[in-house]
PDB file of C-alpha atoms in Angstrom:
ATOM      1  CA  UNK A   1      23.713 235.633   3.601  1.00 66.00           C
ATOM      2  CA  UNK A   2      21.588 239.106   3.673  1.00 77.00           C
ATOM      3  CA  UNK A   3      20.818 238.731   0.267  1.00 84.00           C
ATOM      4  CA  UNK A   4      17.799 236.591   0.777  1.00 89.00           C
ATOM      5  CA  UNK A   5      14.810 237.020   3.262  1.00 92.00           C
ATOM      6  CA  UNK A   6      15.870 233.364   4.479  1.00 93.00           C
ATOM      7  CA  UNK A   7      19.177 234.622   5.194  1.00 92.00           C
ATOM      8  CA  UNK A   8      18.149 237.744   7.012  1.00 95.00           C
ATOM      9  CA  UNK A   9      15.854 235.435   9.163  1.00 96.00           C
ATOM     10  CA  UNK A  10      18.813 233.187   9.831  1.00 96.00           C
ATOM     11  CA  UNK A  11      21.008 236.405  10.957  1.00 96.00           C
ATOM     12  CA  UNK A  12      18.429 237.687  13.395  1.00 97.00           C
ATOM     13  CA  UNK A  13      17.826 234.207  14.884  1.00 97.00           C
ATOM     14  CA  UNK A  14      21.670 233.716  15.689  1.00 97.00           C
ATOM     15  CA  UNK A  15      21.366 237.199  17.327  1.00 97.00           C
ATOM     16  CA  UNK A  16      18.100 236.701  19.294  1.00 98.00           C
ATOM     17  CA  UNK A  17      19.999 233.521  20.273  1.00 97.00           C
ATOM     18  CA  UNK A  18      22.963 235.278  21.512  1.00 98.00           C
ATOM     19  CA  UNK A  19      21.068 237.792  23.305  1.00 98.00           C
ATOM     20  CA  UNK A  20      19.086 235.415  24.939  1.00 98.00           C
ATOM     21  CA  UNK A  21      21.965 233.503  26.107  1.00 98.00           C
ATOM     22  CA  UNK A  22      23.806 236.913  27.529  1.00 98.00           C
ATOM     23  CA  UNK A  23      20.362 237.659  29.271  1.00 97.00           C
ATOM     24  CA  UNK A  24      20.307 234.029  30.913  1.00 97.00           C
ATOM     25  CA  UNK A  25      23.996 233.497  31.707  1.00 97.00           C
ATOM     26  CA  UNK A  26      25.315 237.069  32.188  1.00 97.00           C
ATOM     27  CA  UNK A  27      22.764 239.695  32.880  1.00 97.00           C
ATOM     28  CA  UNK A  28      20.682 237.564  35.344  1.00 97.00           C
ATOM     29  CA  UNK A  29      23.238 236.413  37.291  1.00 97.00           C
ATOM     30  CA  UNK A  30      24.726 239.864  37.789  1.00 96.00           C
ATOM     31  CA  UNK A  31      21.430 241.042  38.728  1.00 95.00           C
ATOM     32  CA  UNK A  32      20.710 238.526  41.228  1.00 95.00           C
ATOM     33  CA  UNK A  33      24.103 237.674  42.580  1.00 95.00           C
ATOM     34  CA  UNK A  34      25.954 240.982  42.088  1.00 94.00           C
ATOM     35  CA  UNK A  35      23.187 243.309  42.733  1.00 94.00           C
ATOM     36  CA  UNK A  36      23.563 244.940  39.239  1.00 93.00           C
ATOM     37  CA  UNK A  37      19.993 244.886  37.934  1.00 94.00           C
ATOM     38  CA  UNK A  38      21.101 247.664  35.004  1.00 95.00           C
ATOM     39  CA  UNK A  39      22.584 244.574  33.169  1.00 94.00           C
ATOM     40  CA  UNK A  40      18.768 243.061  32.958  1.00 96.00           C
ATOM     41  CA  UNK A  41      17.565 246.537  31.479  1.00 95.00           C
ATOM     42  CA  UNK A  42      20.278 246.939  28.644  1.00 96.00           C
ATOM     43  CA  UNK A  43      20.481 243.175  27.472  1.00 97.00           C
ATOM     44  CA  UNK A  44      16.545 242.633  28.448  1.00 96.00           C
ATOM     45  CA  UNK A  45      15.782 245.701  26.353  1.00 97.00           C
ATOM     46  CA  UNK A  46      18.028 244.782  23.274  1.00 97.00           C
ATOM     47  CA  UNK A  47      16.545 240.963  23.607  1.00 97.00           C
ATOM     48  CA  UNK A  48      13.264 242.263  23.460  1.00 97.00           C
ATOM     49  CA  UNK A  49      13.761 244.309  20.051  1.00 98.00           C
ATOM     50  CA  UNK A  50      15.778 241.318  18.433  1.00 98.00           C
ATOM     51  CA  UNK A  51      12.696 238.756  19.480  1.00 98.00           C
ATOM     52  CA  UNK A  52      10.173 240.839  17.909  1.00 98.00           C
ATOM     53  CA  UNK A  53      12.229 241.255  14.818  1.00 98.00           C
ATOM     54  CA  UNK A  54      12.609 237.457  14.960  1.00 98.00           C
ATOM     55  CA  UNK A  55       8.729 237.173  15.288  1.00 98.00           C
ATOM     56  CA  UNK A  56       8.049 239.434  12.238  1.00 98.00           C
ATOM     57  CA  UNK A  57      10.777 237.751   9.985  1.00 97.00           C
ATOM     58  CA  UNK A  58       9.507 234.479  10.941  1.00 98.00           C
ATOM     59  CA  UNK A  59       6.014 235.572   9.698  1.00 98.00           C
ATOM     60  CA  UNK A  60       7.337 236.905   6.569  1.00 97.00           C
ATOM     61  CA  UNK A  61       9.345 233.778   5.908  1.00 96.00           C
ATOM     62  CA  UNK A  62       6.417 231.340   6.652  1.00 97.00           C
ATOM     63  CA  UNK A  63       4.369 232.980   3.957  1.00 97.00           C
ATOM     64  CA  UNK A  64       7.318 233.767   1.378  1.00 95.00           C
ATOM     65  CA  UNK A  65       8.435 230.187   1.467  1.00 94.00           C
ATOM     66  CA  UNK A  66       4.914 228.568   2.214  1.00 96.00           C
ATOM     67  CA  UNK A  67       6.308 226.948   5.327  1.00 96.00           C
ATOM     68  CA  UNK A  68       3.766 224.661   6.951  1.00 96.00           C
ATOM     69  CA  UNK A  69       2.204 226.170  10.296  1.00 97.00           C
ATOM     70  CA  UNK A  70       4.271 223.325  12.366  1.00 97.00           C
ATOM     71  CA  UNK A  71       7.467 224.131  10.841  1.00 96.00           C
ATOM     72  CA  UNK A  72       6.690 227.855  11.382  1.00 97.00           C
ATOM     73  CA  UNK A  73       5.575 226.620  14.904  1.00 97.00           C
ATOM     74  CA  UNK A  74       8.676 225.059  15.774  1.00 97.00           C
ATOM     75  CA  UNK A  75      10.818 227.815  14.603  1.00 97.00           C
ATOM     76  CA  UNK A  76       8.875 229.896  16.974  1.00 98.00           C
ATOM     77  CA  UNK A  77       9.394 227.806  19.794  1.00 98.00           C
ATOM     78  CA  UNK A  78      13.264 227.345  19.026  1.00 97.00           C
ATOM     79  CA  UNK A  79      13.159 230.913  20.416  1.00 96.00           C
ATOM     80  CA  UNK A  80      12.297 230.275  23.790  1.00 97.00           C
ATOM     81  CA  UNK A  81      14.672 227.241  24.424  1.00 96.00           C
ATOM     82  CA  UNK A  82      18.290 228.125  25.015  1.00 95.00           C
ATOM     83  CA  UNK A  83      20.519 227.399  22.018  1.00 97.00           C
ATOM     84  CA  UNK A  84      17.157 226.442  20.110  1.00 97.00           C
ATOM     85  CA  UNK A  85      17.881 229.299  17.322  1.00 97.00           C
ATOM     86  CA  UNK A  86      21.399 227.807  16.788  1.00 97.00           C
ATOM     87  CA  UNK A  87      19.930 224.390  16.255  1.00 97.00           C
ATOM     88  CA  UNK A  88      17.191 225.984  14.000  1.00 97.00           C
ATOM     89  CA  UNK A  89      20.005 227.852  11.944  1.00 96.00           C
ATOM     90  CA  UNK A  90      21.793 224.662  11.237  1.00 96.00           C
ATOM     91  CA  UNK A  91      18.792 222.818  10.114  1.00 95.00           C
ATOM     92  CA  UNK A  92      17.817 225.928   7.766  1.00 93.00           C
ATOM     93  CA  UNK A  93      21.409 226.177   6.325  1.00 92.00           C
ATOM     94  CA  UNK A  94      21.060 222.154   5.531  1.00 90.00           C
ATOM     95  CA  UNK A  95      18.032 222.592   4.150  1.00 84.00           C
ATOM     96  CA  UNK A  96      19.551 225.593   1.687  1.00 80.00           C
ATOM     97  CA  UNK A  97      22.548 223.183   0.833  1.00 81.00           C
ATOM     98  CA  UNK A  98      19.961 220.478  -0.342  1.00 80.00           C
ATOM     99  CA  UNK A  99      17.644 222.712  -2.080  1.00 66.00           C
TER     100      UNK A  99
END
């Protein structure tokens, strides 16, 4: 998976998706329901780094694999939707198998 730029992007996408879900489903409730704001600080920082990596690798993949602006835009929007990067990963895996 890590041997190609697309494989690296898929890994980053999954990690970014996991960090987003941890932020939404664990860290935010801990902050607002349990009064533990440190959870958001730690998970939020990690998620921020992963999001920046996702955006950078998306740009590399867009140009290297000649993705259309629409396809790259959909991939970018997927990062804002819970479970979106997992759906994207599944589609990219299917495309790789069919190619």
